[in-house]
Amino acid sequence: MAIFFSYDFHLYRMEKTMLTRNFQVTIPKKIRNQLGLKLGDELRIHAEDGKIVMEPLDEIAWEESPSFLPDNFEKVQEHLRRDASERFRRLGISG
């Protein structure tokens, strides 16, 4: 039995998938094709109103959006990682 819902005068067929043992999901082929998803594409995922929402990550928009970040942000990230690793080591916590 297929489930249909109407939105904006279009009829859409709901697809079904399952969580695997490692909490992974397979995006149905019809949806992958519809969105032009390819192996290795990145998706943005978040919870919204009790639903899981996955959206293709627009690389161009993502690269342009962090204009508020300093030019040396990668160096800042690396410094923070090293600092956290050192703190964990001193506390006897291994990652």
mmCIF file of C-alpha atoms in Angstrom:
data_model
loop_
_atom_site.group_PDB
_atom_site.id
_atom_site.type_symbol
_atom_site.label_atom_id
_atom_site.label_comp_id
_atom_site.label_asym_id
_atom_site.label_seq_id
_atom_site.Cartn_x
_atom_site.Cartn_y
_atom_site.Cartn_z
ATOM 1 C CA MET A 1 0.000 0.000 0.000
ATOM 2 C CA ALA A 2 1.480 3.341 -1.029
ATOM 3 C CA ILE A 3 0.958 6.460 1.028
ATOM 4 C CA PHE A 4 0.279 9.706 -0.805
ATOM 5 C CA PHE A 5 -0.134 13.271 0.349
ATOM 6 C CA SER A 6 -0.994 16.378 -1.579
ATOM 7 C CA TYR A 7 0.975 19.595 -1.285
ATOM 8 C CA ASP A 8 0.840 22.594 -3.571
ATOM 9 C CA PHE A 9 -1.307 20.696 -6.092
ATOM 10 C CA HIS A 10 1.321 17.972 -6.575
ATOM 11 C CA LEU A 11 1.029 14.343 -5.583
ATOM 12 C CA TYR A 12 4.051 12.769 -3.886
ATOM 13 C CA ARG A 13 4.686 9.148 -2.994
ATOM 14 C CA MET A 14 6.223 8.689 0.436
ATOM 15 C CA GLU A 15 9.306 6.493 0.422
ATOM 16 C CA LYS A 16 10.328 4.211 3.273
ATOM 17 C CA THR A 17 13.746 3.342 4.683
ATOM 18 C CA MET A 18 15.086 1.641 7.810
ATOM 19 C CA LEU A 19 17.752 2.378 10.410
ATOM 20 C CA THR A 20 20.566 -0.168 10.277
ATOM 21 C CA ARG A 21 22.451 -1.586 13.231
ATOM 22 C CA ASN A 22 24.828 1.406 13.052
ATOM 23 C CA PHE A 23 21.942 3.919 12.819
ATOM 24 C CA GLN A 24 22.571 4.489 9.115
ATOM 25 C CA VAL A 25 19.851 4.999 6.514
ATOM 26 C CA THR A 26 19.757 4.406 2.777
ATOM 27 C CA ILE A 27 18.169 7.177 0.753
ATOM 28 C CA PRO A 28 15.832 5.525 -1.774
ATOM 29 C CA LYS A 29 17.068 5.626 -5.381
ATOM 30 C CA LYS A 30 14.047 7.596 -6.587
ATOM 31 C CA ILE A 31 14.811 10.396 -4.117
ATOM 32 C CA ARG A 32 18.573 10.292 -4.866
ATOM 33 C CA ASN A 33 17.808 10.680 -8.559
ATOM 34 C CA GLN A 34 15.186 13.373 -7.961
ATOM 35 C CA LEU A 35 17.682 15.464 -5.963
ATOM 36 C CA GLY A 36 20.694 14.590 -8.110
ATOM 37 C CA LEU A 37 22.591 13.140 -5.142
ATOM 38 C CA LYS A 38 25.880 11.414 -5.845
ATOM 39 C CA LEU A 39 28.172 9.229 -3.765
ATOM 40 C CA GLY A 40 30.195 11.471 -1.459
ATOM 41 C CA ASP A 41 27.711 14.371 -1.458
ATOM 42 C CA GLU A 42 27.322 15.983 1.946
ATOM 43 C CA LEU A 43 23.938 16.478 3.576
ATOM 44 C CA ARG A 44 22.846 18.804 6.335
ATOM 45 C CA ILE A 45 20.722 16.987 8.952
ATOM 46 C CA HIS A 46 18.707 18.348 11.855
ATOM 47 C CA ALA A 47 15.619 17.661 13.944
ATOM 48 C CA GLU A 48 12.606 19.873 13.333
ATOM 49 C CA ASP A 49 9.172 19.524 14.938
ATOM 50 C CA GLY A 50 9.790 15.874 15.807
ATOM 51 C CA LYS A 51 11.041 15.041 12.295
ATOM 52 C CA ILE A 52 14.475 14.298 10.864
ATOM 53 C CA VAL A 53 15.256 16.696 8.028
ATOM 54 C CA MET A 54 18.089 16.004 5.576
ATOM 55 C CA GLU A 55 19.048 18.530 2.909
ATOM 56 C CA PRO A 56 21.771 18.503 0.263
ATOM 57 C CA LEU A 57 24.591 20.794 1.352
ATOM 58 C CA ASP A 58 25.058 23.513 -1.247
ATOM 59 C CA GLU A 59 28.861 23.762 -1.402
ATOM 60 C CA ILE A 60 28.902 27.255 -2.889
ATOM 61 C CA ALA A 61 26.516 28.664 -0.280
ATOM 62 C CA TRP A 62 28.420 26.873 2.489
ATOM 63 C CA GLU A 63 31.768 28.266 1.336
ATOM 64 C CA GLU A 64 30.393 31.803 1.093
ATOM 65 C CA SER A 65 28.356 31.780 4.308
ATOM 66 C CA PRO A 66 31.113 31.740 6.953
ATOM 67 C CA SER A 67 32.240 35.281 6.056
ATOM 68 C CA PHE A 68 32.116 36.127 9.761
ATOM 69 C CA LEU A 69 34.963 33.679 10.447
ATOM 70 C CA PRO A 70 38.527 35.004 10.628
ATOM 71 C CA ASP A 71 40.840 34.288 7.692
ATOM 72 C CA ASN A 72 42.989 32.053 9.903
ATOM 73 C CA PHE A 73 40.048 29.987 11.202
ATOM 74 C CA GLU A 74 41.700 26.682 10.256
ATOM 75 C CA LYS A 75 44.704 27.605 12.417
ATOM 76 C CA VAL A 76 42.376 28.519 15.288
ATOM 77 C CA GLN A 77 40.630 25.138 14.959
ATOM 78 C CA GLU A 78 43.957 23.293 14.984
ATOM 79 C CA HIS A 79 45.088 25.215 18.073
ATOM 80 C CA LEU A 80 41.827 24.322 19.857
ATOM 81 C CA ARG A 81 42.221 20.640 18.932
ATOM 82 C CA ARG A 82 45.801 20.540 20.224
ATOM 83 C CA ASP A 83 44.786 22.347 23.423
ATOM 84 C CA ALA A 84 41.893 19.924 24.013
ATOM 85 C CA SER A 85 44.147 16.913 23.337
ATOM 86 C CA GLU A 86 46.710 18.221 25.819
ATOM 87 C CA ARG A 87 44.025 18.776 28.472
ATOM 88 C CA PHE A 88 42.643 15.271 27.946
ATOM 89 C CA ARG A 89 46.151 13.809 28.172
ATOM 90 C CA ARG A 90 46.783 15.643 31.463
ATOM 91 C CA LEU A 91 43.475 14.346 32.840
ATOM 92 C CA GLY A 92 44.262 10.791 31.728
ATOM 93 C CA ILE A 93 41.416 10.720 29.224
ATOM 94 C CA SER A 94 42.087 9.069 25.884
ATOM 95 C CA GLY A 95 40.049 9.763 22.762
#
